[in-house]
Amino acid sequence: MDSFALIIFGITSNLAQIKLIPALYDMAEKGLLPENMSIIGIARKPMSPKQFQKYFHETLHLQNIHHQHEIKEEIFKQLSKRLYYVDGHLDDSQFFAKLKDFLNKLNKSGRPCHNRIYYLATYPDLYQHVFKNLQKQRMNQQKNGWVRLMIEKPIGHDLSSAKALNKLLLKYFTEDQIYRLDHYLGKETLQNILTFRFSNGIFEPLINKDYIDHIQITASEDFGIGRRGGYYDQVGALKDVGQNHQLQMLAFSTMDAPSEFSNEAVTKERLKILQKLQPLPQKIVFGQYEGYRNKQNVNPKSNMDTFYAFKTYITNERFDNVPIYIRAGKKLKQTVTEICLVFKTPVNRLLKHLDCGDEPNVLIYRIQPNEGIVLKILTKVPGHEAKLEPEYMQFCYRADPHSHKIPDPYERLLIDTIRGDQTFFNDAEEVEAQWAFIDPLVEKRGKPIIYKPGSWGPEKADELIRSDGREWLEPSMDFCRI
Ligand code: BG6
């Protein structure tokens, strides 16, 4: 791998603390950081090199549900040799002159800085200043090496702002320099859906309207918004995870086979699904958990959604008339993310009249926890009677809870960026297609229905699916148990 400089704008942000710094530690531990690669943190607060190292060290020891394994001092010592810090304000053009000078000196000292990744872990309001100032210093040019920009979801807050941001990005960078990151695209369990579907011959012929009755996608969390009130009360659930993570899940599980495993081919197929999604504004329910309005930095009269459930269709030949039900929320009964493909039950199925004899087969892509791919089937209960019971045929990832065999998505996406592989990043068109679908649903927001923490959200969400003669599936913890 090429050596490079990783420049993180907003190194003291929540994102940097929770995701980036732990991912960099993991990469150091696995020997994935190229020799002489350097990490340059940027924030407003003045810090000496020693203080910056201390900040990094303390961050790694913060309680973090995403990163619970041991921090080895030896690894941290090696990592700390790569750490540099430059303080400054991102809307100050003088600061970028200072940064350029700093990188030139670093380069001369034997730490190559011609190849660069700029990571935007900062407020969207500051993006334009960063781009403009980088250009002013010609730091976006790829004269002596490659320059790549990593930018987090959300790209904009609706279709028109997403278009404006994409336009702005393309004023300063070319599309192949822009890595629009949605960490769900970097999830191992999501990427494996492509392998499961397209590298095996036996499942794919069944994934269409002839065999599938409906699809359900659930992303539920049993915790609330924590201290993210300031951010969350501006976006709400639908824009926080619906516009992005859940649509990625839908795209992976329903897209057609790409002609090859390349960025162009995979993106093209994902995009086709997004463009065929039908928004049904009359089929969406918004909820808010009881107690949300008392959270720090939340408007006490807030009508922001912390839950939604909606129905949609993909208007293509393959899934014509197959309903898709999608729900997500905070403070729900369980933390679980999964995609369920519920199969039709043929009329003449053998022993259909017995207990559970007409239970449908379900293909479950369990994104987390108990990660795996599972097929719910009926089996005969051993014995002399004809009795049936549902069982799971399963592929599971984890044998022990502490193994981190599954790389963190941020690690995965940083590696892809270093390699220059955009397959698991969104391009401008995809992001715009996502907003084009979400915008009409957002317009339906009004007063959300208040629901009890620990429930499955408002009763109305159950009615949404029940009115079609179906039920939400209770996510099972009976498979891939650790
Ligand atoms: C983030 C959202 O993008 O994704 C959070 O802002 C959400 O609100 C999180 O909790 C879910 O990610 P994961 O990887 O924990 O499922």
Short mmCIF file of C-alpha atoms in Angstrom, two decimals, residues 157 169 223 276:
data_model
loop_
_atom_site.label_atom_id
_atom_site.label_comp_id
_atom_site.label_asym_id
_atom_site.label_seq_id
_atom_site.Cartn_x
_atom_site.Cartn_y
_atom_site.Cartn_z
CA HIS A 157 -30.49 17.34 4.34
CA LEU A 169 -17.66 19.01 -4.20
CA PHE A 223 -30.87 2.90 23.68
CA LYS A 276 -37.16 2.42 -8.72
#
